[in-house]
Short mmCIF file of C-alpha atoms and ligand atoms in Angstrom, two decimals:
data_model
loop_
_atom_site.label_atom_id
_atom_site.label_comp_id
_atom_site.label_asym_id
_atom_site.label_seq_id
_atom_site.Cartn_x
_atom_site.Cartn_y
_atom_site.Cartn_z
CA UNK A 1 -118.55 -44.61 161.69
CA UNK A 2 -120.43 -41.22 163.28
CA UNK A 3 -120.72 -38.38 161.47
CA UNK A 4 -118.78 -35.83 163.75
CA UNK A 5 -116.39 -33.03 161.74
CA UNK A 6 -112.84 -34.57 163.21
CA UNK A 7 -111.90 -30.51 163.15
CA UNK A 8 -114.33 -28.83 164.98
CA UNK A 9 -113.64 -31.82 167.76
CA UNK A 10 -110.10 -30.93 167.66
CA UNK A 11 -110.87 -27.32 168.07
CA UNK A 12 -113.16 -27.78 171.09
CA UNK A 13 -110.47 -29.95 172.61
CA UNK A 14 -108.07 -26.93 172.46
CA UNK A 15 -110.80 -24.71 173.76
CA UNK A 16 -111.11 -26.40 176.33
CA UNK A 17 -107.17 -26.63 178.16
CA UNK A 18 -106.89 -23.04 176.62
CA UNK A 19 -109.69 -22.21 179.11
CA UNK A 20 -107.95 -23.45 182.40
CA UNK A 21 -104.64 -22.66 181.11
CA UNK A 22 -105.61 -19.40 181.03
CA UNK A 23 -103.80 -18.72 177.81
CA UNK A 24 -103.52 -15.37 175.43
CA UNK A 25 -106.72 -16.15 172.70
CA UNK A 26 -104.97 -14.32 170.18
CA UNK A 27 -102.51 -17.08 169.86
CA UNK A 28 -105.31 -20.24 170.80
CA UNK A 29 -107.18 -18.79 167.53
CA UNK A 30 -103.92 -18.64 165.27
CA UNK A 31 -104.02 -22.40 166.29
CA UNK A 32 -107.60 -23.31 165.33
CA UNK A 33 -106.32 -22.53 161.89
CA UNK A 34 -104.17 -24.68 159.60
CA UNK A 35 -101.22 -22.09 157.80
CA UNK A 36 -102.19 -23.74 154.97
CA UNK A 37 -104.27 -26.74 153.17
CA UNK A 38 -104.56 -27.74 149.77
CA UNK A 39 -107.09 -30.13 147.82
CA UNK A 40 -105.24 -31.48 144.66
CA UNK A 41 -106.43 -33.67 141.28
CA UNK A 42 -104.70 -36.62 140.06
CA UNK A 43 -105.33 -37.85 137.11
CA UNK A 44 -104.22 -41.46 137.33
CA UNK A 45 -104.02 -44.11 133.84
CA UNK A 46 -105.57 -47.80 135.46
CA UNK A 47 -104.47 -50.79 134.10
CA UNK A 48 -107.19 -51.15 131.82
CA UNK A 49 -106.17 -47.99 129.88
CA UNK A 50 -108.94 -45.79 131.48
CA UNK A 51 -108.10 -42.58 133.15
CA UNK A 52 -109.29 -41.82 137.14
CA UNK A 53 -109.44 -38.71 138.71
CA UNK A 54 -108.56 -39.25 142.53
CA UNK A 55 -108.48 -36.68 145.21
CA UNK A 56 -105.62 -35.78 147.14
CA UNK A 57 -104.85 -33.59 150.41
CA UNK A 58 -102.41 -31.83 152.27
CA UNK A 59 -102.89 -29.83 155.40
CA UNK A 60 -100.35 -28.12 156.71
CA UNK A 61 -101.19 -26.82 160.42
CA UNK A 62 -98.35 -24.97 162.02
CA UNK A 63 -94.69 -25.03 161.55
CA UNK A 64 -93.34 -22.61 164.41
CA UNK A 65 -90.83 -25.35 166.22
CA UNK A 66 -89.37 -27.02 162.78
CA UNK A 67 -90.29 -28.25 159.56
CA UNK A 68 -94.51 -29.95 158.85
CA UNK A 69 -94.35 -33.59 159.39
CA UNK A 70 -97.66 -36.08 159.81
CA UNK A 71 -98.75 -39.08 158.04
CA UNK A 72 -100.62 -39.96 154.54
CA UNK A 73 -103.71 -41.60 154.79
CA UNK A 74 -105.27 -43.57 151.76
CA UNK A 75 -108.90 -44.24 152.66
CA UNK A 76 -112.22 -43.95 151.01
CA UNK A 77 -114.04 -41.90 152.96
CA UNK A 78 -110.87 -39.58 154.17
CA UNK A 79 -111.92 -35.58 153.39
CA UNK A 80 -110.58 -32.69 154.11
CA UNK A 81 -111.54 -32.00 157.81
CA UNK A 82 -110.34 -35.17 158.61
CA UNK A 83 -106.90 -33.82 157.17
CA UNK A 84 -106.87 -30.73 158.77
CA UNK A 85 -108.09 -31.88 162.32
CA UNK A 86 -105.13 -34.45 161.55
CA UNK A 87 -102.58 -32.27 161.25
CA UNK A 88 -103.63 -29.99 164.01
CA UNK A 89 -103.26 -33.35 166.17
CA UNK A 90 -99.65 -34.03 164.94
CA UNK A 91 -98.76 -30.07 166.28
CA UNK A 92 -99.58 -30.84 169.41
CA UNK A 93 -98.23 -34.32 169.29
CA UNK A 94 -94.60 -33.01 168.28
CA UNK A 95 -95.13 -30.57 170.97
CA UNK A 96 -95.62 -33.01 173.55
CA UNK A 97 -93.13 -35.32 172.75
CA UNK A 98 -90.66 -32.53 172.60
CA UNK A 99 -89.03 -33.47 168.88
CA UNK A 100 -88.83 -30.19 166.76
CA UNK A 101 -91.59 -30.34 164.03
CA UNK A 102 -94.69 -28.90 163.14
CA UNK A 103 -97.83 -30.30 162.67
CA UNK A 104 -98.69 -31.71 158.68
CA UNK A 105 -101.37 -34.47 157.32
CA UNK A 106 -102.14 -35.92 153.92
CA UNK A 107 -104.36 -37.95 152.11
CA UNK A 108 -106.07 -39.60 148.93
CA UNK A 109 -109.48 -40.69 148.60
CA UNK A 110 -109.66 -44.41 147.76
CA UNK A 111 -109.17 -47.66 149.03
CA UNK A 112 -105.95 -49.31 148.61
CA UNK A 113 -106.91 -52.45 148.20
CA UNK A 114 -109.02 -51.92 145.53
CA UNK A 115 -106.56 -50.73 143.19
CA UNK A 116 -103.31 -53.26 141.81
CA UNK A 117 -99.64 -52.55 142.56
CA UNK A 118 -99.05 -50.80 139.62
CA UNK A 119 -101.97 -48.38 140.28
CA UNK A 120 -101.43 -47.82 143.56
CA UNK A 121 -97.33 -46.30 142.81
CA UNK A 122 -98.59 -44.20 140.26
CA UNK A 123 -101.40 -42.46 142.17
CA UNK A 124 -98.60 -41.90 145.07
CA UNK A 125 -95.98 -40.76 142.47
CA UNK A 126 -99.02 -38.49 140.89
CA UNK A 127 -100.17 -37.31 144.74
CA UNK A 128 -96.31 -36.35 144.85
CA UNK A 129 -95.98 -34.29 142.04
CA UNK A 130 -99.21 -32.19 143.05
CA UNK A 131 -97.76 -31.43 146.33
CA UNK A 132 -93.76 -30.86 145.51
CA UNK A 133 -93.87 -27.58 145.56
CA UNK A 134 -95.09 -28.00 149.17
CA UNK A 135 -92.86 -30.50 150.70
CA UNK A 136 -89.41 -31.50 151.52
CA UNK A 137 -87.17 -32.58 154.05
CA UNK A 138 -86.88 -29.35 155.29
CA UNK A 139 -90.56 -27.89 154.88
CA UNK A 140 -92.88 -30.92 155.59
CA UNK A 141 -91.94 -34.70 155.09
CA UNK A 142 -94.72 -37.11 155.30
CA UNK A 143 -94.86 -40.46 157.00
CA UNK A 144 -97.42 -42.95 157.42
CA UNK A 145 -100.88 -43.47 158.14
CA UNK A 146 -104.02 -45.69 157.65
CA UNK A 147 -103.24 -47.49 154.15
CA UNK A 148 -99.96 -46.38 153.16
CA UNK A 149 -97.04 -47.93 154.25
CA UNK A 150 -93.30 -47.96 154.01
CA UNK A 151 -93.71 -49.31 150.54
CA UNK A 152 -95.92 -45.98 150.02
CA UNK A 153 -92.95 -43.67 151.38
CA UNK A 154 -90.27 -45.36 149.64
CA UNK A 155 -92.60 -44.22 146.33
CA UNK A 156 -92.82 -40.63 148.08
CA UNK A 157 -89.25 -40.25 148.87
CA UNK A 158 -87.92 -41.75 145.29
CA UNK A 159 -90.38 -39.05 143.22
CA UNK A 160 -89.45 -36.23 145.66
CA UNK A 161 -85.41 -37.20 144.76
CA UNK A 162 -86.51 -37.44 140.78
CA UNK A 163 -88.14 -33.76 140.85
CA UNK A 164 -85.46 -32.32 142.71
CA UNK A 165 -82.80 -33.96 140.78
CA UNK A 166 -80.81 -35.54 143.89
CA UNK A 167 -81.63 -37.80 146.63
CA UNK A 168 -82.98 -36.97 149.53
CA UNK A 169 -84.13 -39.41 151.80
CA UNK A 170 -85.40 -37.34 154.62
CA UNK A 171 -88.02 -36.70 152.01
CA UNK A 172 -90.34 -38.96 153.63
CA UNK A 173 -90.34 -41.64 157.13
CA UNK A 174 -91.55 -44.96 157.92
CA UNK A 175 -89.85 -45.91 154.84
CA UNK A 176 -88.20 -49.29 154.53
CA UNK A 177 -84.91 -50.05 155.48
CA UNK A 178 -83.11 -50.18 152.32
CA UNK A 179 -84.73 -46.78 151.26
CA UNK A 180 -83.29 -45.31 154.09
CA UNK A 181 -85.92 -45.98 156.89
CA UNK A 182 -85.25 -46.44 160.33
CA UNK A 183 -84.81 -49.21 162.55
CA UNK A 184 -87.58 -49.60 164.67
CA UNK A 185 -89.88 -47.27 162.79
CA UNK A 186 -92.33 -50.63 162.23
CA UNK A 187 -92.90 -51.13 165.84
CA UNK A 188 -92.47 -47.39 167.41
CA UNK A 189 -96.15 -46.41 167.69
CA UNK A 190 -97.05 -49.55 169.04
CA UNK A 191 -93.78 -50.28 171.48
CA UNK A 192 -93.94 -46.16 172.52
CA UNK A 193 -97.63 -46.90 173.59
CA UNK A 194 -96.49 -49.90 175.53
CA UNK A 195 -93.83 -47.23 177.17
CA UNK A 196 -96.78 -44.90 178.04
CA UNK A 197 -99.11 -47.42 179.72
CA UNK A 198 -96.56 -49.14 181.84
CA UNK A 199 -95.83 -45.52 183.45
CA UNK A 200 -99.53 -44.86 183.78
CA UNK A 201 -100.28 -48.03 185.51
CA UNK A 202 -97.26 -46.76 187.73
CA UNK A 203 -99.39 -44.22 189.05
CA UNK A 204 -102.50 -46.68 190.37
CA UNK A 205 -104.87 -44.54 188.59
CA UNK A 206 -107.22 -47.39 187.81
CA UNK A 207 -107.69 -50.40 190.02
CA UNK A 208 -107.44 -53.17 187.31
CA UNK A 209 -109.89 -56.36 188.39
CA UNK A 210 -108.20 -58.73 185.71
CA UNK A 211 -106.13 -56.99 184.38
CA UNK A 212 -107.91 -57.44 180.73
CA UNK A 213 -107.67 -55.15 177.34
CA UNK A 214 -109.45 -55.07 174.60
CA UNK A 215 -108.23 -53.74 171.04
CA UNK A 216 -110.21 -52.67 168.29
CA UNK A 217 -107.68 -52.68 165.44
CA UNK A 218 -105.01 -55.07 164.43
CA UNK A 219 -103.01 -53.38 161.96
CA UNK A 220 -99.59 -51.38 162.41
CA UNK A 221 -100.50 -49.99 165.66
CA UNK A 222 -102.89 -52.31 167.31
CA UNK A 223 -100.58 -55.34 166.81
CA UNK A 224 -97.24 -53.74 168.42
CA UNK A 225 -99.40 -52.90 171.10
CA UNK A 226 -100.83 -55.69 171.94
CA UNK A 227 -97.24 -57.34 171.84
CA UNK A 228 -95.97 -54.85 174.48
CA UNK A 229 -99.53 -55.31 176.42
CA UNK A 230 -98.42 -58.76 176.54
CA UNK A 231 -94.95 -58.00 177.98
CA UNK A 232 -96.63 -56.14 180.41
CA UNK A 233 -98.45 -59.30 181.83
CA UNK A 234 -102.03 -58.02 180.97
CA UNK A 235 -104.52 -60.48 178.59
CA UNK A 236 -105.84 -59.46 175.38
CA UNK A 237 -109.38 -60.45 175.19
CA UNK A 238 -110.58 -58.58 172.40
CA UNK A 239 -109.07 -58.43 169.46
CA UNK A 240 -110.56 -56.89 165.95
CA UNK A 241 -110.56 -55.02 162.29
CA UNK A 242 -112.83 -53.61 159.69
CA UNK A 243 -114.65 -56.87 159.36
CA UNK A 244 -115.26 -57.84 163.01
CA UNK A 245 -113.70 -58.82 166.27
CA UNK A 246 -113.19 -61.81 168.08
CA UNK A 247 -113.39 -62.83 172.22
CA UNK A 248 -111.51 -64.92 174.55
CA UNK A 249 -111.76 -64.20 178.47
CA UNK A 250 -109.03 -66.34 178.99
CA UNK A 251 -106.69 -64.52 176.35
CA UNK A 252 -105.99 -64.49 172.80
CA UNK A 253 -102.52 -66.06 171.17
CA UNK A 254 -101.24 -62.81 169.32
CA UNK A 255 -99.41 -65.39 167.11
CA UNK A 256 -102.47 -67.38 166.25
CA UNK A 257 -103.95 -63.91 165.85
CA UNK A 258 -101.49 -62.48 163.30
CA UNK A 259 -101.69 -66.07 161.38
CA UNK A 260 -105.36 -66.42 161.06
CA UNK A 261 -105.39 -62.76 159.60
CA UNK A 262 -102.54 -63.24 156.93
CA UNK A 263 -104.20 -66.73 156.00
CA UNK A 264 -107.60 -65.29 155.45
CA UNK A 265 -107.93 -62.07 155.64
CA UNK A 266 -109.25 -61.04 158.68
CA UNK A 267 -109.92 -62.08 162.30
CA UNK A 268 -113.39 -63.68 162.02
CA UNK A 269 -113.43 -67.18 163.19
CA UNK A 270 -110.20 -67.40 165.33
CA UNK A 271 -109.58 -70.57 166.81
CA UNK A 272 -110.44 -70.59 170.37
CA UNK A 273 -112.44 -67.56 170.47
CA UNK A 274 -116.36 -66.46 169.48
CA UNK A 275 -116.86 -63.80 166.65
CA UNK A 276 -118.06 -60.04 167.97
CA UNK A 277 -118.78 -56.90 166.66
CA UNK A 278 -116.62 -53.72 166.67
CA UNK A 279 -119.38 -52.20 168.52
CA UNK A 280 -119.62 -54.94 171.21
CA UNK A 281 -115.98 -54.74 171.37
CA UNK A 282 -115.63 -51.56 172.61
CA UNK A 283 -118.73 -52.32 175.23
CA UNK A 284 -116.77 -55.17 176.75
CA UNK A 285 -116.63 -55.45 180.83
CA UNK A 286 -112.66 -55.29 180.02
CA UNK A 287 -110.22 -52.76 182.63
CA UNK A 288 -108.82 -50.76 179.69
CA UNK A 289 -110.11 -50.19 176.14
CA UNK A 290 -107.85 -49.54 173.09
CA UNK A 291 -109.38 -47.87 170.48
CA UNK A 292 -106.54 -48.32 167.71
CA UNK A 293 -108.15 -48.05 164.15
CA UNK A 294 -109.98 -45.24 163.44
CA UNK A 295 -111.51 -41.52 164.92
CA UNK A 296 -114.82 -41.38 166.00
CA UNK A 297 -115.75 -44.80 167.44
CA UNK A 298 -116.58 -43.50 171.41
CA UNK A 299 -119.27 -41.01 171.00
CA UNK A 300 -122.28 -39.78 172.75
CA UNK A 301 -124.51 -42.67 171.85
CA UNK A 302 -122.27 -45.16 172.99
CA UNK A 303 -120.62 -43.20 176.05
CA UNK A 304 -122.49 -44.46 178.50
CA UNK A 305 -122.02 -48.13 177.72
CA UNK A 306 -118.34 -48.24 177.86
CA UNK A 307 -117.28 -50.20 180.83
CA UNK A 308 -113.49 -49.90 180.65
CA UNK A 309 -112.00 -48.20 183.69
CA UNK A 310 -109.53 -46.77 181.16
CA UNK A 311 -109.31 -45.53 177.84
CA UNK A 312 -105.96 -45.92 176.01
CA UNK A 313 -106.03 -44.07 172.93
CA UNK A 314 -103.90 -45.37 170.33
CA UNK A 315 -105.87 -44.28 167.16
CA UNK A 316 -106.09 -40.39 166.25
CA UNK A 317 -108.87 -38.93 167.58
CA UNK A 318 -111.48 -41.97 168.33
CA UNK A 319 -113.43 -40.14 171.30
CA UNK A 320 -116.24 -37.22 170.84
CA UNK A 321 -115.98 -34.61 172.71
CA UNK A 322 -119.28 -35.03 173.67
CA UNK A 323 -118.43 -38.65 174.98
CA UNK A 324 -115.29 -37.58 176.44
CA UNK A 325 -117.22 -35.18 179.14
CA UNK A 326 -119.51 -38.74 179.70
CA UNK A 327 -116.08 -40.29 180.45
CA UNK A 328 -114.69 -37.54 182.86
CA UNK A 329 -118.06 -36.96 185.06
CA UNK A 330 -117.70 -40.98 185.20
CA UNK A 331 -114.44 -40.59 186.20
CA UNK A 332 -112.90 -42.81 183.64
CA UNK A 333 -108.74 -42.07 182.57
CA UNK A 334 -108.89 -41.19 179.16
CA UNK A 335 -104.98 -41.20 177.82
CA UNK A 336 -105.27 -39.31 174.88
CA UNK A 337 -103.88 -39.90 171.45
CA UNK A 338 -101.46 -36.88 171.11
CA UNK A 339 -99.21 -38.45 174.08
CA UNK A 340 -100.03 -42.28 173.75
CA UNK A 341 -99.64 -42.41 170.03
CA UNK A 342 -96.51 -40.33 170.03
CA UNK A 343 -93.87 -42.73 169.73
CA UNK A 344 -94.42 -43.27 165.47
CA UNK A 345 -93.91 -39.91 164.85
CA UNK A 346 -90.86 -39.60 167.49
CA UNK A 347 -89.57 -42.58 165.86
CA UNK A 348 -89.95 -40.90 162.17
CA UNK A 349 -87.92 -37.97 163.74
CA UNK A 350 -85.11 -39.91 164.54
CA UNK A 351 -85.21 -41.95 161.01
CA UNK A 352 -85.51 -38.14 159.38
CA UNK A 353 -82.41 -36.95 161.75
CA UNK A 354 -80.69 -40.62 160.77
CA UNK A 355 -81.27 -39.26 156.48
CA UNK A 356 -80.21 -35.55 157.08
CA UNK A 357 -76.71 -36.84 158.87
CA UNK A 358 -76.25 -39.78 156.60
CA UNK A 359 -76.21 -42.11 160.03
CA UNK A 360 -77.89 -45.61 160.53
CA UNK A 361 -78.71 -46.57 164.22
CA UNK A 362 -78.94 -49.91 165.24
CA UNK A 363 -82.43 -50.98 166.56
CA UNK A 364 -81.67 -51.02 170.12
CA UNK A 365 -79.92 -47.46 169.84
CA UNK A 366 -83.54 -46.42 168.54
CA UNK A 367 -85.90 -47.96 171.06
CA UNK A 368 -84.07 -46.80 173.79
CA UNK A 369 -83.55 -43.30 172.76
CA UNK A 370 -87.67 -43.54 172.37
CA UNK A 371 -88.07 -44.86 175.54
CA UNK A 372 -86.41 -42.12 176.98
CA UNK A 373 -87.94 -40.24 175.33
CA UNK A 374 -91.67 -41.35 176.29
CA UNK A 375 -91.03 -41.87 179.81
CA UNK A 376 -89.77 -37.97 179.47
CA UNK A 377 -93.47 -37.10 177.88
CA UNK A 378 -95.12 -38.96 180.22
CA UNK A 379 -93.59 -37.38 183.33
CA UNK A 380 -94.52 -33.72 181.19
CA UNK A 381 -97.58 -34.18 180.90
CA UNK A 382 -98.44 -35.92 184.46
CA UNK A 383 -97.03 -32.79 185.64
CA UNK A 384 -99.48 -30.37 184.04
CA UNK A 385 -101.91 -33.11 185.11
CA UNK A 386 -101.63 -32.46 188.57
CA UNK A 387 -100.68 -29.04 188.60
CA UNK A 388 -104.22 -28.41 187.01
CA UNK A 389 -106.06 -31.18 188.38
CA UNK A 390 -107.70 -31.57 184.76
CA UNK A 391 -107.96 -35.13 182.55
CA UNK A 392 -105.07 -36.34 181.07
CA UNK A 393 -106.24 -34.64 177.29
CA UNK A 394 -106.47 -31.27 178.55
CA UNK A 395 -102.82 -31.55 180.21
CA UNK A 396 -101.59 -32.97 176.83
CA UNK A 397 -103.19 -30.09 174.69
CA UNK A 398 -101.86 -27.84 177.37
CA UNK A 399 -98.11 -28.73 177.27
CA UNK A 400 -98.59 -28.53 173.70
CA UNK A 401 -100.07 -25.56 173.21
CA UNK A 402 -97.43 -23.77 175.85
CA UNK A 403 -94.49 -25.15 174.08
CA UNK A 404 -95.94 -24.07 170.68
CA UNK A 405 -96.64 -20.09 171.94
CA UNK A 406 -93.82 -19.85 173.42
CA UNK A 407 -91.79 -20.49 170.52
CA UNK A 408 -94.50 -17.86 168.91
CA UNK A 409 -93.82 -15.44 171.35
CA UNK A 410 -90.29 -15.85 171.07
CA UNK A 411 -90.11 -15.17 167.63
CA UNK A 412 -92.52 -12.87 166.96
CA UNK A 413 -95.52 -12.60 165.14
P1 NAD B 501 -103.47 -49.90 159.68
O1 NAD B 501 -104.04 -49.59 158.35
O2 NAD B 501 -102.20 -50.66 159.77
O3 NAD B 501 -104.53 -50.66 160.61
C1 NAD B 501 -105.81 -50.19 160.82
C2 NAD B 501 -106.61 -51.29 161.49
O4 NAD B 501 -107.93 -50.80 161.76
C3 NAD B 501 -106.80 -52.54 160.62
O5 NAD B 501 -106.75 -53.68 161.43
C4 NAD B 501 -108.19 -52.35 160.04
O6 NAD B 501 -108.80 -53.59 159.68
C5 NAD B 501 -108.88 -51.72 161.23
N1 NAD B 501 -110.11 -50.99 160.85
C6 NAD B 501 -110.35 -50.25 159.75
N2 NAD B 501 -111.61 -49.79 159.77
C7 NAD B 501 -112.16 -50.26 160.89
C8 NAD B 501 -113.44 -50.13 161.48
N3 NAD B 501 -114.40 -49.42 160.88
N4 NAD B 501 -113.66 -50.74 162.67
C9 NAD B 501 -112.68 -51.45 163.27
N5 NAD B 501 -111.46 -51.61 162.78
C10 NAD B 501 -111.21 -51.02 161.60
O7 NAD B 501 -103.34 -48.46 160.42
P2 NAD B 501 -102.45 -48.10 161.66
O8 NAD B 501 -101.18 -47.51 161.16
O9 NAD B 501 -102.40 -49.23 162.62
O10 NAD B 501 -103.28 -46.90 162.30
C11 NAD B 501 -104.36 -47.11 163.21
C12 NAD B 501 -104.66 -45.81 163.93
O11 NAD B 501 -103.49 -45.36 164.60
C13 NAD B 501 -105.08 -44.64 163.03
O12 NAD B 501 -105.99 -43.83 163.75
C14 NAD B 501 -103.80 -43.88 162.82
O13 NAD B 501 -104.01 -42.52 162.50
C15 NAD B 501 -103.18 -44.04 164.20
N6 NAD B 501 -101.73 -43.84 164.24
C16 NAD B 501 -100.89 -44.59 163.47
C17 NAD B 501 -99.52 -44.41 163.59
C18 NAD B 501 -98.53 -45.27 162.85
O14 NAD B 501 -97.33 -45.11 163.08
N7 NAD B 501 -98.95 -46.18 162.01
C19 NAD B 501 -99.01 -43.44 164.47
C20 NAD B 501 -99.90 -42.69 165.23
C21 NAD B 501 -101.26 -42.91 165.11
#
């Protein structure tokens, strides 16, 4: 992965709308700056009877249109600009999306599946009792991210309810369904994403040759998309994860896919297809590119190699800036993360409203409030798009940042 500071990307991207928006730079710099972040220690007993100190982070970015909320990401080489440039993403995602949260992010360094069961519940119940004093369903609730999953928040949620001496499942999202999650909430980042790209592709914004993807990532995110890529009629000929990708031209069977990666651990050596790297993934001579694993991957050096005449960002923050000005002068349509990734966090918004009002939607009720939803975000920012004539990103960041002064403004400093 390069080494480019997540934050200081995240602030040039808001530099950057703020400029042909025009807008008031007392407010864009009150938005360059998290309210508040905190680096926490948690001293954790292993299995073996040793003690380990792990690393822990919160960021919370702004809070002026409801309560913090962003995921919790468990990683090895997470840190704490990757937090904060995190949660600055999630403000302007809630903003664009239109649900009434802030922007929050969290994190632990180490890697989940080095540690056992056992380990891995007390260094979330640990990470919880650093941060209570900091969270709750009304103040910031955190949801899900790279290596921690619903099991994760059902550990969140039941600590939070133990310190505060009641139960409170709003305390966390993406938790699992008999802790109170959501219906839905498993495939919402992927299915929303599917929602976003079939209006796109409304527009005729690209002229697809054969109609091919490629996606690098199959976790969560990259394998709901891919299923609703596949509704869509498009083929899948990339697939990949941390270990490597694999290529088909003529397609690759998502079922197969999932199989082979439960049965041994990754994608490598799919039936059918030949083995490539992440890097030649994202170089493939493929109509739209899905970068859906990690921030970072499309950068300068690589810029000008990218052949996709679209790129679909599903992962948080996986293009430079410096390779996202390559990709406008080329003309490319770059949909950025904070409106095609939307749909998990809208989704934890409706399993946090389903906790606070002691409801339980049924799955359909869910997707098709989110597709409404999307479709709604879309149409948003497609309007700034073409008021402005600007990329897709700076239309995002500035229906975000609009929505988020305004509610400044209207409350006073
Ligand atoms: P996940 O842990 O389920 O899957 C991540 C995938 O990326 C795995 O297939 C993993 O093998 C792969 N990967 C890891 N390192 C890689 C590398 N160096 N090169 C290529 N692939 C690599 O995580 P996820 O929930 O699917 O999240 C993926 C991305 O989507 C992240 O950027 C996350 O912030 C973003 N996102 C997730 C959600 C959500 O609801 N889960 C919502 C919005 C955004």
């Amino acid at each position: 992965m390069h080494r480019v500071n997540p934050f200081e990307t995240a602030k040039k991207q808001l530099d950057q709308a703020a400029k042909i928006a025009d807008f008031d730079p007392k407010y864009i710099e009150r938005l360059k700056v998290p309210d508040r972040y905190v680096e926490v220690s948690i001293p954790v007993v292993m299995d073996n009877g040793e003690q380990k100190i792990f690393t822990g982070f919160r960021s919370q970015h702004n809070n002026a249109r409801g309560p913090y909320k962003g995921g919790t990401r468990f990683f090895e080489e997470v840190n704490l600009d990757e937090i904060r440039a995190l949660s600055f993403w999630m403000s302007f995602k809630n903003a664009v999306v239109n649900i009434p949260f802030g922007g929050g992010k969290g994190g632990i360094i180490f890697d989940p599946k080095k540690v056992s069961p056992a380990e891995l519940e007390r260094i979330t119940r640990g990470y919880v009792q650093k941060i209570f004093h900091l969270i709750g369903p009304e103040v910031d609730s955190p949801g899900p991210d790279v290596g921690a999953g619903s099991q994760v928040m059902d550990w969140i949620m039941d600590e939070y309810s133990k310190l505060s001496g009641k139960k409170q499942f709003a305390a966390s999202t993406g938790k699992s369904l008999d802790q109170g999650g959501s219906e839905g909430r498993e495939e919402a980042t992927g299915y929303g994403g599917g929602v976003i790209l079939r209006e796109v592709l409304s527009k005729n914004l690209i002229q697809p040759i054969k109609k091919t993807i490629a996606i690098q990532g199959f976790g969560n995110v990259g394998t709901f998309l891919a299923k609703s890529v596949h509704e869509l009629g498009w083929r899948i000929v990339a697939l990949s994860d941390s270990k490597g990708g694999v290529f088909n031209d003529q397609g690759i069977d998502l079922e197969q896919a999932a199989q082979h990666k439960k049965a041994t651990g990754s994608l490598k050596d799919l039936a059918g297809t030949r083995n490539i790297t992440n890097e030649e993934l994202l170089e493939l001579d493929v109509d739209i590119l899905v970068p859906a694993a990690l921030e970072n991957v499309l950068t300068a050096e690589n810029a000008n190699r990218i052949k996709a005449q679209m790129i679909f960002e599903m992962a948080n923050g996986p293009t430079t800036p410096e390779a996202d000005e390559i990709f406008n002068q080329k003309k490319k349509i770059i949909i950025p993360d904070i409106l095609a990734n939307s749909g998990g966090v809208a989704t934890s918004y409706y399993e946090w409203y389903q906790n606070m009002h002691q409801e339980k939607w049924p799955v359909d009720e869910v997707l098709s409030k989110l597709h409404t939803l999307m479709v709604q975000a879309f149409n948003d920012v497609f309007a700034v798009q073409q008021k402005y004539q600007t990329s897709f990103r700076n239309a995002a960041y500035i229906l975000g940042a609009e929505r988020i002064i305004n509610t400044i403004k209207n409350k006073g400093v």
